[in-house]
């Protein structure tokens, strides 16, 4: 069990960007000072840990996820560089792009987010855009506020670890021999 990690994150939030084509008819790319940019919406995020981390029986949901807790009311937009090749594909009528791939490209491309672009020219995105499987896959996570875990969160986290997580983990591990055959036979019967 890992509820103590959730306690550590209480009162903390992350600054993030959401890459979305919800406004597809007005979604554009921009060229400024010889570089191509893609817009993203500013959002506030919360890190959410699954209560049980099980890599044996329940392997689907073990990683923490970032949930959008607030979008800025006025749709604050920031811009990040993309490659020239990607920009040309996005402008083509027969082009194709996956928002999740665009998100990964932005994460891998060096450069800072910009709130304004000097002398930018606007180009419409004409390519077909594949929607994400989960909105979380289109989030670019930034800094946490506060950067350091608050002292009270650390204290409550240690108490939670000793009082809830350790006994809960022991009970869960004792239940695995009972749960494993049930899971095996339920999956076996579903495949037939």
PDB file of C-alpha atoms in Angstrom:
ATOM      1  CA  UNK A   1       0.000   0.000   0.000  1.00  0.00           C
ATOM      2  CA  UNK A   2       1.156   3.536  -0.633  1.00  0.00           C
ATOM      3  CA  UNK A   3      -1.347   5.910   0.931  1.00  0.00           C
ATOM      4  CA  UNK A   4       1.591   7.681   2.615  1.00  0.00           C
ATOM      5  CA  UNK A   5       2.657   9.016  -0.803  1.00  0.00           C
ATOM      6  CA  UNK A   6      -0.794  10.542  -1.255  1.00  0.00           C
ATOM      7  CA  UNK A   7      -0.438  12.198   2.169  1.00  0.00           C
ATOM      8  CA  UNK A   8       2.923  13.678   1.088  1.00  0.00           C
ATOM      9  CA  UNK A   9       1.169  15.342  -1.870  1.00  0.00           C
ATOM     10  CA  UNK A  10      -1.628  16.959   0.196  1.00  0.00           C
ATOM     11  CA  UNK A  11      -1.839  20.671  -0.517  1.00  0.00           C
ATOM     12  CA  UNK A  12       0.702  20.456  -3.351  1.00  0.00           C
ATOM     13  CA  UNK A  13      -0.011  21.083  -7.009  1.00  0.00           C
ATOM     14  CA  UNK A  14       1.885  21.038 -10.277  1.00  0.00           C
ATOM     15  CA  UNK A  15       1.993  23.587 -13.057  1.00  0.00           C
ATOM     16  CA  UNK A  16       1.259  21.931 -16.367  1.00  0.00           C
ATOM     17  CA  UNK A  17       0.267  22.353 -19.981  1.00  0.00           C
ATOM     18  CA  UNK A  18      -2.500  20.499 -21.801  1.00  0.00           C
ATOM     19  CA  UNK A  19      -2.070  19.845 -25.489  1.00  0.00           C
ATOM     20  CA  UNK A  20      -5.580  19.596 -26.895  1.00  0.00           C
ATOM     21  CA  UNK A  21      -7.393  20.025 -30.168  1.00  0.00           C
ATOM     22  CA  UNK A  22     -10.780  20.681 -28.578  1.00  0.00           C
ATOM     23  CA  UNK A  23     -10.953  23.906 -30.549  1.00  0.00           C
ATOM     24  CA  UNK A  24      -9.921  22.079 -33.688  1.00  0.00           C
ATOM     25  CA  UNK A  25     -11.318  24.609 -36.166  1.00  0.00           C
ATOM     26  CA  UNK A  26      -9.183  27.366 -34.657  1.00  0.00           C
ATOM     27  CA  UNK A  27      -6.165  25.284 -33.626  1.00  0.00           C
ATOM     28  CA  UNK A  28      -3.061  26.724 -35.253  1.00  0.00           C
ATOM     29  CA  UNK A  29       0.707  26.511 -35.308  1.00  0.00           C
ATOM     30  CA  UNK A  30       2.905  29.563 -35.238  1.00  0.00           C
ATOM     31  CA  UNK A  31       6.198  30.610 -36.800  1.00  0.00           C
ATOM     32  CA  UNK A  32       8.249  33.192 -34.930  1.00  0.00           C
ATOM     33  CA  UNK A  33      11.871  34.180 -35.429  1.00  0.00           C
ATOM     34  CA  UNK A  34      12.532  31.154 -37.654  1.00  0.00           C
ATOM     35  CA  UNK A  35      11.080  28.565 -35.241  1.00  0.00           C
ATOM     36  CA  UNK A  36       7.762  26.693 -35.204  1.00  0.00           C
ATOM     37  CA  UNK A  37       5.554  26.651 -32.108  1.00  0.00           C
ATOM     38  CA  UNK A  38       2.536  24.698 -30.912  1.00  0.00           C
ATOM     39  CA  UNK A  39       0.082  26.157 -28.362  1.00  0.00           C
ATOM     40  CA  UNK A  40      -0.946  24.441 -25.128  1.00  0.00           C
ATOM     41  CA  UNK A  41      -3.402  25.410 -22.410  1.00  0.00           C
ATOM     42  CA  UNK A  42      -2.105  26.202 -18.917  1.00  0.00           C
ATOM     43  CA  UNK A  43      -3.563  23.866 -16.268  1.00  0.00           C
ATOM     44  CA  UNK A  44      -3.058  23.078 -12.583  1.00  0.00           C
ATOM     45  CA  UNK A  45      -2.450  19.416 -11.741  1.00  0.00           C
ATOM     46  CA  UNK A  46      -2.570  17.111  -8.753  1.00  0.00           C
ATOM     47  CA  UNK A  47      -0.494  13.926  -8.471  1.00  0.00           C
ATOM     48  CA  UNK A  48      -2.636  10.919  -7.609  1.00  0.00           C
ATOM     49  CA  UNK A  49      -1.105   7.626  -6.438  1.00  0.00           C
ATOM     50  CA  UNK A  50      -3.040   4.333  -6.553  1.00  0.00           C
ATOM     51  CA  UNK A  51      -3.726   3.010  -3.059  1.00  0.00           C
ATOM     52  CA  UNK A  52      -2.289  -0.422  -3.798  1.00  0.00           C
ATOM     53  CA  UNK A  53       0.822  -0.950  -5.895  1.00  0.00           C
ATOM     54  CA  UNK A  54       0.729  -4.542  -7.091  1.00  0.00           C
ATOM     55  CA  UNK A  55       3.013  -5.681  -9.895  1.00  0.00           C
ATOM     56  CA  UNK A  56       1.879  -9.321  -9.676  1.00  0.00           C
ATOM     57  CA  UNK A  57      -1.923  -9.536  -9.724  1.00  0.00           C
ATOM     58  CA  UNK A  58      -3.141  -6.007 -10.487  1.00  0.00           C
ATOM     59  CA  UNK A  59      -0.623  -4.713 -13.032  1.00  0.00           C
ATOM     60  CA  UNK A  60      -2.800  -2.207 -14.921  1.00  0.00           C
ATOM     61  CA  UNK A  61      -2.758   0.817 -12.618  1.00  0.00           C
ATOM     62  CA  UNK A  62       0.468   1.073 -10.643  1.00  0.00           C
ATOM     63  CA  UNK A  63       1.912   4.390 -11.721  1.00  0.00           C
ATOM     64  CA  UNK A  64       0.884   7.778 -10.319  1.00  0.00           C
ATOM     65  CA  UNK A  65      -1.304   9.893 -12.578  1.00  0.00           C
ATOM     66  CA  UNK A  66      -1.736  13.617 -12.888  1.00  0.00           C
ATOM     67  CA  UNK A  67      -5.302  14.877 -12.652  1.00  0.00           C
ATOM     68  CA  UNK A  68      -6.376  18.295 -13.886  1.00  0.00           C
ATOM     69  CA  UNK A  69      -7.797  20.155 -10.919  1.00  0.00           C
ATOM     70  CA  UNK A  70      -8.131  23.548 -12.575  1.00  0.00           C
ATOM     71  CA  UNK A  71      -7.978  25.072 -16.005  1.00  0.00           C
ATOM     72  CA  UNK A  72      -7.379  28.779 -16.088  1.00  0.00           C
ATOM     73  CA  UNK A  73     -10.681  30.568 -16.582  1.00  0.00           C
ATOM     74  CA  UNK A  74      -9.488  32.615 -19.539  1.00  0.00           C
ATOM     75  CA  UNK A  75      -7.750  29.749 -21.374  1.00  0.00           C
ATOM     76  CA  UNK A  76      -4.194  30.977 -20.850  1.00  0.00           C
ATOM     77  CA  UNK A  77      -2.113  29.697 -23.746  1.00  0.00           C
ATOM     78  CA  UNK A  78       1.652  29.184 -23.887  1.00  0.00           C
ATOM     79  CA  UNK A  79       3.817  28.101 -26.801  1.00  0.00           C
ATOM     80  CA  UNK A  80       6.606  25.567 -27.218  1.00  0.00           C
ATOM     81  CA  UNK A  81       8.931  24.813 -30.098  1.00  0.00           C
ATOM     82  CA  UNK A  82       8.348  21.866 -32.423  1.00  0.00           C
ATOM     83  CA  UNK A  83      10.434  20.590 -35.298  1.00  0.00           C
ATOM     84  CA  UNK A  84      10.064  21.994 -38.791  1.00  0.00           C
ATOM     85  CA  UNK A  85       9.144  18.535 -40.132  1.00  0.00           C
ATOM     86  CA  UNK A  86       6.285  18.206 -37.655  1.00  0.00           C
ATOM     87  CA  UNK A  87       5.065  21.703 -38.520  1.00  0.00           C
ATOM     88  CA  UNK A  88       4.943  20.862 -42.234  1.00  0.00           C
ATOM     89  CA  UNK A  89       3.030  17.629 -41.570  1.00  0.00           C
ATOM     90  CA  UNK A  90       0.492  19.523 -39.430  1.00  0.00           C
ATOM     91  CA  UNK A  91      -0.149  22.037 -42.207  1.00  0.00           C
ATOM     92  CA  UNK A  92      -0.772  19.400 -44.902  1.00  0.00           C
ATOM     93  CA  UNK A  93      -4.317  18.421 -45.829  1.00  0.00           C
ATOM     94  CA  UNK A  94      -3.194  14.784 -46.103  1.00  0.00           C
ATOM     95  CA  UNK A  95      -1.103  14.999 -42.899  1.00  0.00           C
ATOM     96  CA  UNK A  96      -1.695  12.931 -39.803  1.00  0.00           C
ATOM     97  CA  UNK A  97      -0.698  13.523 -36.182  1.00  0.00           C
ATOM     98  CA  UNK A  98      -1.278  11.861 -32.844  1.00  0.00           C
ATOM     99  CA  UNK A  99      -1.635  14.308 -29.945  1.00  0.00           C
ATOM    100  CA  UNK A 100       0.199  11.895 -27.636  1.00  0.00           C
ATOM    101  CA  UNK A 101       3.180  11.886 -30.038  1.00  0.00           C
ATOM    102  CA  UNK A 102       3.098  15.684 -30.227  1.00  0.00           C
ATOM    103  CA  UNK A 103       3.157  15.799 -26.416  1.00  0.00           C
ATOM    104  CA  UNK A 104       6.198  13.510 -26.343  1.00  0.00           C
ATOM    105  CA  UNK A 105       7.935  15.655 -28.971  1.00  0.00           C
ATOM    106  CA  UNK A 106       7.403  18.789 -26.891  1.00  0.00           C
ATOM    107  CA  UNK A 107       8.801  17.022 -23.801  1.00  0.00           C
ATOM    108  CA  UNK A 108      11.881  15.989 -25.794  1.00  0.00           C
ATOM    109  CA  UNK A 109      12.424  19.336 -27.539  1.00  0.00           C
ATOM    110  CA  UNK A 110      14.695  21.739 -25.689  1.00  0.00           C
ATOM    111  CA  UNK A 111      13.483  25.254 -25.045  1.00  0.00           C
ATOM    112  CA  UNK A 112      11.332  27.235 -22.671  1.00  0.00           C
ATOM    113  CA  UNK A 113       7.613  27.833 -22.816  1.00  0.00           C
ATOM    114  CA  UNK A 114       6.781  31.297 -24.141  1.00  0.00           C
ATOM    115  CA  UNK A 115       3.731  33.363 -23.261  1.00  0.00           C
ATOM    116  CA  UNK A 116       4.060  35.546 -26.375  1.00  0.00           C
ATOM    117  CA  UNK A 117       5.646  35.115 -29.773  1.00  0.00           C
ATOM    118  CA  UNK A 118       7.339  38.079 -31.386  1.00  0.00           C
ATOM    119  CA  UNK A 119       6.041  38.771 -34.918  1.00  0.00           C
ATOM    120  CA  UNK A 120       4.380  35.370 -35.181  1.00  0.00           C
ATOM    121  CA  UNK A 121       2.685  34.185 -38.355  1.00  0.00           C
ATOM    122  CA  UNK A 122      -0.314  31.903 -37.900  1.00  0.00           C
ATOM    123  CA  UNK A 123      -0.838  28.715 -39.922  1.00  0.00           C
ATOM    124  CA  UNK A 124      -3.945  26.529 -39.573  1.00  0.00           C
ATOM    125  CA  UNK A 125      -3.558  22.861 -38.722  1.00  0.00           C
ATOM    126  CA  UNK A 126      -5.098  20.915 -41.601  1.00  0.00           C
ATOM    127  CA  UNK A 127      -3.825  17.450 -40.709  1.00  0.00           C
ATOM    128  CA  UNK A 128      -6.068  14.786 -39.254  1.00  0.00           C
ATOM    129  CA  UNK A 129      -5.508  14.705 -35.490  1.00  0.00           C
ATOM    130  CA  UNK A 130      -5.864  11.444 -33.551  1.00  0.00           C
ATOM    131  CA  UNK A 131      -7.523  11.993 -30.193  1.00  0.00           C
ATOM    132  CA  UNK A 132      -5.804  10.618 -27.086  1.00  0.00           C
ATOM    133  CA  UNK A 133      -6.907   7.452 -25.304  1.00  0.00           C
ATOM    134  CA  UNK A 134      -6.701   9.307 -21.993  1.00  0.00           C
ATOM    135  CA  UNK A 135      -6.461  13.065 -21.458  1.00  0.00           C
ATOM    136  CA  UNK A 136      -3.603  12.415 -18.992  1.00  0.00           C
ATOM    137  CA  UNK A 137      -1.430  11.365 -21.958  1.00  0.00           C
ATOM    138  CA  UNK A 138      -1.580  14.934 -23.303  1.00  0.00           C
ATOM    139  CA  UNK A 139      -0.303  16.634 -20.164  1.00  0.00           C
ATOM    140  CA  UNK A 140       3.141  18.124 -19.845  1.00  0.00           C
ATOM    141  CA  UNK A 141       4.008  18.333 -16.149  1.00  0.00           C
ATOM    142  CA  UNK A 142       6.014  21.255 -14.798  1.00  0.00           C
ATOM    143  CA  UNK A 143       7.192  22.365 -11.375  1.00  0.00           C
ATOM    144  CA  UNK A 144       5.520  21.454  -8.103  1.00  0.00           C
ATOM    145  CA  UNK A 145       4.334  24.101  -5.664  1.00  0.00           C
ATOM    146  CA  UNK A 146       5.680  24.019  -3.001  1.00  0.00           C
ATOM    147  CA  UNK A 147       8.912  22.531  -4.344  1.00  0.00           C
ATOM    148  CA  UNK A 148       9.855  20.895  -1.034  1.00  0.00           C
ATOM    149  CA  UNK A 149       7.414  18.610   0.775  1.00  0.00           C
ATOM    150  CA  UNK A 150       5.973  20.521   3.774  1.00  0.00           C
ATOM    151  CA  UNK A 151       7.184  19.347   7.198  1.00  0.00           C
ATOM    152  CA  UNK A 152       3.668  18.476   8.400  1.00  0.00           C
ATOM    153  CA  UNK A 153       3.106  16.359   5.276  1.00  0.00           C
ATOM    154  CA  UNK A 154       6.328  14.455   6.044  1.00  0.00           C
ATOM    155  CA  UNK A 155       5.223  13.815   9.641  1.00  0.00           C
ATOM    156  CA  UNK A 156       1.703  12.693   8.655  1.00  0.00           C
ATOM    157  CA  UNK A 157       3.181  10.585   5.845  1.00  0.00           C
ATOM    158  CA  UNK A 158       5.422   8.673   8.263  1.00  0.00           C
ATOM    159  CA  UNK A 159       2.502   8.099  10.646  1.00  0.00           C
ATOM    160  CA  UNK A 160       0.314   6.935   7.741  1.00  0.00           C
ATOM    161  CA  UNK A 161       3.073   4.595   6.572  1.00  0.00           C
ATOM    162  CA  UNK A 162       3.339   2.939  10.004  1.00  0.00           C
ATOM    163  CA  UNK A 163      -0.369   2.857  10.879  1.00  0.00           C
ATOM    164  CA  UNK A 164      -2.005   2.148   7.499  1.00  0.00           C
ATOM    165  CA  UNK A 165       0.474   1.084   4.828  1.00  0.00           C
ATOM    166  CA  UNK A 166       2.553  -1.479   6.728  1.00  0.00           C
ATOM    167  CA  UNK A 167      -0.426  -3.403   8.193  1.00  0.00           C
ATOM    168  CA  UNK A 168      -2.336  -3.044   4.911  1.00  0.00           C
ATOM    169  CA  UNK A 169       0.591  -4.398   2.906  1.00  0.00           C
ATOM    170  CA  UNK A 170       0.953  -7.365   5.249  1.00  0.00           C
ATOM    171  CA  UNK A 171      -2.778  -8.174   4.953  1.00  0.00           C
ATOM    172  CA  UNK A 172      -2.696  -7.761   1.176  1.00  0.00           C
ATOM    173  CA  UNK A 173       0.317 -10.077   0.864  1.00  0.00           C
ATOM    174  CA  UNK A 174      -1.406 -12.663   3.060  1.00  0.00           C
ATOM    175  CA  UNK A 175      -4.444 -12.489   0.750  1.00  0.00           C
ATOM    176  CA  UNK A 176      -2.436 -13.055  -2.463  1.00  0.00           C
ATOM    177  CA  UNK A 177      -2.560 -16.893  -2.237  1.00  0.00           C
ATOM    178  CA  UNK A 178      -6.351 -16.634  -2.047  1.00  0.00           C
ATOM    179  CA  UNK A 179      -6.696 -13.966  -4.753  1.00  0.00           C
ATOM    180  CA  UNK A 180      -4.285 -15.540  -7.279  1.00  0.00           C
ATOM    181  CA  UNK A 181      -6.375 -18.650  -8.113  1.00  0.00           C
ATOM    182  CA  UNK A 182      -9.552 -16.570  -8.292  1.00  0.00           C
ATOM    183  CA  UNK A 183      -7.924 -14.132 -10.716  1.00  0.00           C
ATOM    184  CA  UNK A 184      -6.415 -16.961 -12.780  1.00  0.00           C
ATOM    185  CA  UNK A 185      -9.723 -18.814 -13.176  1.00  0.00           C
ATOM    186  CA  UNK A 186     -11.704 -15.651 -13.879  1.00  0.00           C
ATOM    187  CA  UNK A 187      -9.261 -14.668 -16.643  1.00  0.00           C
ATOM    188  CA  UNK A 188      -9.180 -18.258 -17.925  1.00  0.00           C
ATOM    189  CA  UNK A 189     -12.983 -18.417 -18.145  1.00  0.00           C
ATOM    190  CA  UNK A 190     -13.143 -15.078 -19.957  1.00  0.00           C
ATOM    191  CA  UNK A 191     -10.746 -16.259 -22.681  1.00  0.00           C
ATOM    192  CA  UNK A 192     -12.829 -19.367 -23.508  1.00  0.00           C
TER     193      UNK A 192
END
